[in-house]
Amino acid sequence: MKSYLFLGILCFCFFNCKKQTSEHIAITPDIIPIPLEEEIKEGTFILSENTSIIGDAKFNTVINYLKSYTKDQLLLNTNTTSNSKNKITFSIDNQIKHEEGYILNIEKESITIKSKTDKGAFYAVQSLLQLLPVKNEAKEIPIQCLTIKDEPRFQYRGMHLDVARHFYSVDFIKKYIDIIASLKYNTFHWHLTEDQGWRIEIKKYPKLQEIAAFRDETLIGHYNDQPQQFDGKKYGGYYTQEQIKDIVKYASERFVTIIPEIEMPGHSQAAIAAYPELGCTGKPVKVATNWGVFDEVYCPSETTFKFLEDVIDEVVELFPGKYIHIGGDEAPKTKWKSSEFCQKLIREKNLKDEEGLQSYFITRMEKYINSKGKQIIGWDEILEGGLAPNATVMSWRGTEGAVKAAKEKHNVILTPTSHCYFDYYQSENENEPLAIGGFLPLEKVYNFNPIPKELTKDEAKYVLGAQGNVWTEYMETSDKVEYMTFPRAIALSEVLWSSENRKKYVNFTSRLLTFQQRFNKKDINYANHLYEIKGELLDQNGKLTYKLSTKDNQKVMYTVDGSLPTYTTANTYVNPIHINSLTTLKAKVFSETGDEISPLFSTKINLHKAVGKKIELSPEPHASYNAGGKNALINGIYGSNKRYGDKEWLGFSGKDVNITIDLDSLTPINSIKMRFHNGNGQWIYAPKKVKIDFVAYSNEKTNLDFIPVKNRDSLLCNLNVKFKDIKASKVHINIPNYGMIPEGKQGVGHKAWTFIDEIIIN
Ligand code: ACM
């Protein structure tokens, strides 16, 4: 009797526990990009070695992909027979309108995937994979029952990679394609040729491999560093045609089309180094070792056209997609202006000017590429001088190019620097790895709308989609590429795939937390600024405190003595921290178990005499460089020593700046320091001189002259003026603009920018 009772309890427990594992362990759906419609149902499907994966032969690529995934990643050899009760079935459904759409239905006994095409089925599988646990050792995996009906918002969903500034292995290119495919991107824009290297094997032109694929050395540090330094090491490489075929096949199995970019007429110095006859002077040049825009461009001669047509002949054999990208951006006309040949051609062809000649160049190449059954894409400069008849425009310098092209009934792809340049900084943290400049945080990417508001509904139909660009001047390794690309490309995937009315950013970031674990498993070096600490100096009637905050009010721990915060020694942040002397504040976010989950936040607060006082500025700073407002100049916090895009620096374009600081009462002044940015590569120049006047002052000297700004060779230019026995209630500072940017520098002929950070009065 006793033993029956025991057995009964055991049976009850066994069935109940089994129910527990199957019913309750299935993970919550956290799919990125979020599907159009998702209905969660009762119960779970159990994926196991009893599951068979079957379906229409049309879906064989996808079925094999899913089988390999379950075998390699989940260590499950799914059932090879089709009579199993527990199955995943793929079937064609022509009722589904969208070519890439799908319906994924998960029930207790079966999973059905319906789509019109195998692309749709592949995207259903990508959603299904995100319903599986991140870590698996079990032989039975519960999957939440649900129904998803899904389709993309945009037909063009692209990610770009520049392999010319830095070169990456075939394995990495495959990894990159794998990741973007899992995010439902369908296009990889492969930027293969540049001033600094030619990376695609062209059999007819062996010197492209021998000469153009290698540079003598590479710039180290930032372009703006003065003096610039080079590593003295030969650098380069190229992809063989066999490797390219292998990558194209790999991509096609993931429904990713590759668009190769062969730049013309600019960004072509490497090819001209190999074949000087392609340039306008015929003189030898070297493969570029520095970054920037170069005067050496193709000459629009018959020799060049023959070369480019031969190149295109080999390129079209390798890439089955419909598009060839021909670049067209940043092609200075200096050489064309001084070339007798080009000037004669302009007259002969009755062209307006050098822009007309560029249009002639692109149109002629378009005709050739069209004759091969392909279409061209070009950067928005191809609009200048007249757009080639069938071209698609990639709008990168803002959205104006997209608006103009769509109004001219041309297809457009949006890649504006403001939202799609993943080579820009993603955090204002001083400790971020070196990047080209700019500032593009995750949330801004997430909130991007690829349809410019200037377009009517009909014109908006010409917007095919958008693309994230990854220019790699500052990405020496594939790890760095991953850091810069993700998670911003994850946010963009949702912009491109999900409905315009998708969930808000907070919902995205909560799903991103799960996604990060998937990325950990795949060993992807993504950036994590989710819990980044934000700091703010508060001034309550002269009492200064410093506020720290994070997303979701995480546990912040800090120190004020310059030491690194650790879980055991640092203070736990509760209320704003009192600041009454020079303070170095360092903070980090820790999890409940003591793991660091944020980058280090550090700031130095220098309580000088202008902090918390009133300031007037004329003119206003430029809207793009005014994040901290005018008080940023006297808040006791220094902007970055390396960058000018944070909220401490104020930028003024081409104008003289006048500043008045009101110190309230007669205040003794011993020194005034000012910090100017001097990033000449970015058109930023410290002023040559500054004038300081005092209002309501008393001192020995009355008439102060302009003070020259010296030590102008570094990225930061500091002015430090000392005074004796001066008392003043107001300080007036006049900062004349540097003036025109000189010959030989980036931005020549434009007026310089002035960037000012802290004005320190002691
Ligand atoms: C570009 O960023 N030059 C297209």
Short mmCIF file of N, CA and C and ligand atoms in Angstrom, two decimals, residues 160 165 189 191 194 261 263 267 293 325 327-330 379-381 394-397 415 417 421 423 469 471 473, ligand 1:
data_model
loop_
_atom_site.label_atom_id
_atom_site.label_comp_id
_atom_site.label_asym_id
_atom_site.label_seq_id
_atom_site.Cartn_x
_atom_site.Cartn_y
_atom_site.Cartn_z
N HIS A 160 27.28 47.61 -45.83
CA HIS A 160 28.44 47.88 -46.67
C HIS A 160 29.69 47.52 -45.87
N ARG A 165 40.62 50.12 -47.27
CA ARG A 165 41.41 50.86 -46.26
C ARG A 165 42.05 49.84 -45.33
N HIS A 189 27.12 45.25 -49.69
CA HIS A 189 27.80 46.17 -50.61
C HIS A 189 29.29 46.08 -50.29
N HIS A 191 32.88 47.10 -50.90
CA HIS A 191 33.67 48.23 -51.43
C HIS A 191 35.10 47.72 -51.70
N GLU A 194 39.98 51.26 -53.99
CA GLU A 194 40.21 52.54 -53.32
C GLU A 194 41.58 53.10 -53.69
N GLU A 261 31.64 47.08 -55.56
CA GLU A 261 31.86 48.48 -55.94
C GLU A 261 33.24 48.61 -56.57
N GLU A 263 35.23 51.64 -57.88
CA GLU A 263 35.17 53.12 -57.85
C GLU A 263 35.68 53.73 -59.15
N HIS A 267 38.86 58.13 -56.18
CA HIS A 267 39.29 57.06 -55.27
C HIS A 267 39.94 55.91 -56.04
N VAL A 293 40.80 62.52 -49.56
CA VAL A 293 40.35 62.58 -50.95
C VAL A 293 41.56 62.98 -51.78
N HIS A 325 28.12 48.71 -58.46
CA HIS A 325 28.28 50.05 -57.91
C HIS A 325 29.52 50.67 -58.54
N GLY A 327 30.72 53.79 -57.73
CA GLY A 327 31.30 54.86 -56.92
C GLY A 327 30.80 56.23 -57.38
N GLY A 328 31.72 57.03 -57.90
CA GLY A 328 31.34 58.35 -58.41
C GLY A 328 31.52 59.47 -57.38
N ASP A 329 31.84 59.12 -56.13
CA ASP A 329 31.95 60.14 -55.09
C ASP A 329 33.34 60.78 -55.07
N GLU A 330 33.39 61.96 -54.50
CA GLU A 330 34.63 62.63 -54.13
C GLU A 330 35.71 62.52 -55.21
N TRP A 379 27.18 56.83 -55.84
CA TRP A 379 27.00 57.79 -54.73
C TRP A 379 26.38 59.08 -55.29
N ASP A 380 25.83 59.91 -54.42
CA ASP A 380 24.97 61.00 -54.91
C ASP A 380 25.68 62.04 -55.78
N GLU A 381 27.02 62.04 -55.82
CA GLU A 381 27.72 62.96 -56.71
C GLU A 381 27.38 62.69 -58.18
N MET A 394 22.78 56.41 -54.43
CA MET A 394 22.97 56.17 -53.01
C MET A 394 23.25 57.52 -52.36
N SER A 395 22.31 57.97 -51.56
CA SER A 395 22.38 59.33 -51.01
C SER A 395 23.14 59.30 -49.69
N TRP A 396 24.34 59.87 -49.67
CA TRP A 396 25.16 59.80 -48.44
C TRP A 396 25.39 61.17 -47.83
N ARG A 397 25.45 62.23 -48.68
CA ARG A 397 25.70 63.57 -48.11
C ARG A 397 24.37 64.16 -47.68
N THR A 415 21.71 56.38 -47.41
CA THR A 415 22.84 56.05 -46.51
C THR A 415 23.41 57.36 -45.95
N THR A 417 25.11 60.22 -43.84
CA THR A 417 26.10 60.18 -42.76
C THR A 417 25.42 60.34 -41.39
N TYR A 421 26.32 56.08 -40.94
CA TYR A 421 27.78 55.93 -40.99
C TYR A 421 28.28 55.32 -39.69
N ASP A 423 31.09 54.27 -39.06
CA ASP A 423 32.48 54.58 -38.70
C ASP A 423 32.53 55.77 -37.75
N ASN A 469 26.85 52.00 -43.61
CA ASN A 469 28.18 52.02 -44.24
C ASN A 469 29.28 51.85 -43.20
N TRP A 471 33.10 52.31 -43.24
CA TRP A 471 34.38 52.73 -43.83
C TRP A 471 35.47 52.43 -42.81
N GLU A 473 38.95 53.15 -42.35
CA GLU A 473 40.24 53.80 -42.09
C GLU A 473 40.75 53.48 -40.68
C1 ACM B 1 31.49 58.35 -49.21
O1 ACM B 1 31.37 58.28 -47.98
N1 ACM B 1 32.53 58.95 -49.74
C2 ACM B 1 30.50 57.77 -50.11
#
